[in-house]
mmCIF file of C-alpha atoms in Angstrom:
data_model
loop_
_atom_site.group_PDB
_atom_site.id
_atom_site.type_symbol
_atom_site.label_atom_id
_atom_site.label_comp_id
_atom_site.label_asym_id
_atom_site.label_seq_id
_atom_site.Cartn_x
_atom_site.Cartn_y
_atom_site.Cartn_z
ATOM 1 C CA MET A 1 -0.493 0.375 0.084
ATOM 2 C CA GLY A 2 2.653 2.399 0.713
ATOM 3 C CA ASN A 3 4.267 1.613 -2.639
ATOM 4 C CA LYS A 4 1.128 3.049 -4.141
ATOM 5 C CA LYS A 5 1.086 6.177 -2.310
ATOM 6 C CA GLN A 6 4.913 7.278 -3.134
ATOM 7 C CA LYS A 7 3.793 5.852 -7.288
ATOM 8 C CA LYS A 8 1.292 8.946 -6.796
ATOM 9 C CA LYS A 9 3.457 11.632 -5.079
ATOM 10 C CA ARG A 10 6.148 11.507 -7.366
ATOM 11 C CA LYS A 11 3.865 11.899 -10.234
ATOM 12 C CA LYS A 12 2.547 14.812 -9.214
ATOM 13 C CA THR A 13 6.169 15.911 -8.161
ATOM 14 C CA ASN A 14 7.019 14.879 -11.411
ATOM 15 C CA ALA A 15 4.222 16.870 -13.296
ATOM 16 C CA LYS A 16 4.925 20.311 -11.155
ATOM 17 C CA ARG A 17 8.302 19.932 -12.638
ATOM 18 C CA ARG A 18 7.412 19.507 -16.061
ATOM 19 C CA PHE A 19 8.525 22.547 -17.250
ATOM 20 C CA THR A 20 10.999 24.877 -16.002
ATOM 21 C CA ARG A 21 10.344 29.232 -16.387
ATOM 22 C CA PHE A 22 12.098 32.440 -16.349
ATOM 23 C CA ALA A 23 12.315 35.356 -16.441
ATOM 24 C CA VAL A 24 14.153 37.003 -19.739
ATOM 25 C CA LEU A 25 15.436 40.799 -19.681
ATOM 26 C CA LYS A 26 16.650 41.730 -22.532
ATOM 27 C CA GLU A 27 17.755 44.575 -24.504
ATOM 28 C CA ASN A 28 17.323 45.668 -27.829
ATOM 29 C CA ALA A 29 16.686 42.566 -29.315
ATOM 30 C CA ASP A 30 14.077 40.713 -31.241
ATOM 31 C CA THR A 31 11.879 38.100 -28.186
ATOM 32 C CA MET A 32 11.811 35.439 -31.257
ATOM 33 C CA GLN A 33 15.101 35.987 -31.368
ATOM 34 C CA VAL A 34 15.723 35.620 -27.941
ATOM 35 C CA ALA A 35 14.256 32.461 -27.705
ATOM 36 C CA HIS A 36 16.218 30.582 -30.822
ATOM 37 C CA GLU A 37 19.667 31.608 -29.200
ATOM 38 C CA ILE A 38 17.793 30.009 -25.818
ATOM 39 C CA GLY A 39 16.714 27.374 -27.167
ATOM 40 C CA LYS A 40 19.925 26.387 -28.797
ATOM 41 C CA LEU A 41 22.131 27.334 -26.017
ATOM 42 C CA LEU A 42 20.438 24.316 -23.733
ATOM 43 C CA GLY A 43 19.949 22.152 -26.564
ATOM 44 C CA VAL A 44 15.739 21.994 -27.272
ATOM 45 C CA ARG A 45 14.168 22.929 -30.007
ATOM 46 C CA HIS A 46 10.945 24.515 -28.425
ATOM 47 C CA VAL A 47 10.540 27.935 -26.453
ATOM 48 C CA GLY A 48 7.448 28.496 -25.073
ATOM 49 C CA TYR A 49 6.235 32.604 -24.176
ATOM 50 C CA ALA A 50 3.223 34.946 -24.060
ATOM 51 C CA GLY A 51 3.430 37.713 -26.794
ATOM 52 C CA THR A 52 6.239 39.644 -28.200
ATOM 53 C CA LYS A 53 7.939 42.938 -26.580
ATOM 54 C CA ASP A 54 8.914 46.062 -28.101
ATOM 55 C CA ARG A 55 12.139 45.306 -29.937
ATOM 56 C CA ARG A 56 13.282 48.168 -28.862
ATOM 57 C CA GLY A 57 14.076 48.901 -25.061
ATOM 58 C CA VAL A 58 14.621 46.843 -21.975
ATOM 59 C CA THR A 59 11.971 44.937 -21.452
ATOM 60 C CA THR A 60 11.528 41.304 -19.341
ATOM 61 C CA GLN A 61 9.276 38.692 -20.016
ATOM 62 C CA TRP A 62 8.708 34.525 -18.236
ATOM 63 C CA MET A 63 9.844 32.076 -21.103
ATOM 64 C CA THR A 64 9.447 28.279 -20.520
ATOM 65 C CA VAL A 65 11.187 25.018 -21.715
ATOM 66 C CA ARG A 66 10.638 21.419 -21.179
ATOM 67 C CA GLN A 67 12.068 18.880 -19.496
ATOM 68 C CA VAL A 68 15.353 21.360 -18.419
ATOM 69 C CA PRO A 69 16.522 21.050 -14.604
ATOM 70 C CA ALA A 70 16.690 24.244 -13.293
ATOM 71 C CA GLU A 71 20.032 24.195 -12.329
ATOM 72 C CA ARG A 72 21.226 24.279 -15.424
ATOM 73 C CA ILE A 73 19.643 27.050 -16.901
ATOM 74 C CA VAL A 74 20.885 28.508 -14.102
ATOM 75 C CA ALA A 75 24.613 27.363 -14.728
ATOM 76 C CA LYS A 76 24.090 28.128 -18.526
ATOM 77 C CA PHE A 77 22.832 32.290 -18.095
ATOM 78 C CA GLN A 78 25.466 33.474 -14.984
ATOM 79 C CA THR A 79 26.469 35.996 -17.546
ATOM 80 C CA ARG A 80 25.324 38.376 -20.517
ATOM 81 C CA HIS A 81 25.446 36.722 -23.721
ATOM 82 C CA LYS A 82 25.901 38.205 -27.698
ATOM 83 C CA ILE A 83 22.296 39.265 -28.176
ATOM 84 C CA ASN A 84 22.042 41.371 -24.430
ATOM 85 C CA PHE A 85 19.573 39.606 -22.667
ATOM 86 C CA LEU A 86 20.041 38.133 -19.063
ATOM 87 C CA VAL A 87 18.040 34.786 -17.312
ATOM 88 C CA GLY A 88 16.671 34.838 -13.372
ATOM 89 C CA ASN A 89 13.992 34.088 -11.393
ATOM 90 C CA VAL A 90 14.150 30.292 -12.667
ATOM 91 C CA HIS A 91 11.628 27.951 -10.957
ATOM 92 C CA TYR A 92 9.369 24.780 -12.151
ATOM 93 C CA VAL A 93 5.679 24.965 -13.033
ATOM 94 C CA GLU A 94 2.693 22.593 -14.542
ATOM 95 C CA ASN A 95 2.348 24.310 -18.018
ATOM 96 C CA GLY A 96 4.828 26.007 -20.349
ATOM 97 C CA LEU A 97 3.670 29.483 -21.828
ATOM 98 C CA GLU A 98 2.071 29.200 -26.032
ATOM 99 C CA LEU A 99 2.146 32.352 -28.287
#
């Protein structure tokens, strides 16, 4: 009986960690350009985001990736990249973002 409870609890925990959401601070950069660069650096095909932001200026936006550990994202994006963006506030969520 205890085994079933453990499996159920593990399944719930895994469902909550299905996507990793993070904030992106970008400067003079297009949303799609930044999403593409993040996907390339993390080795994923799809980076989710809800809507696009102004290319000119400084903007902040949520993005999600599927099944990428938060620690990996933090380690990859500790410095500014050539497209002028920073990543922070990394945490797990159940659902990804879609345009």
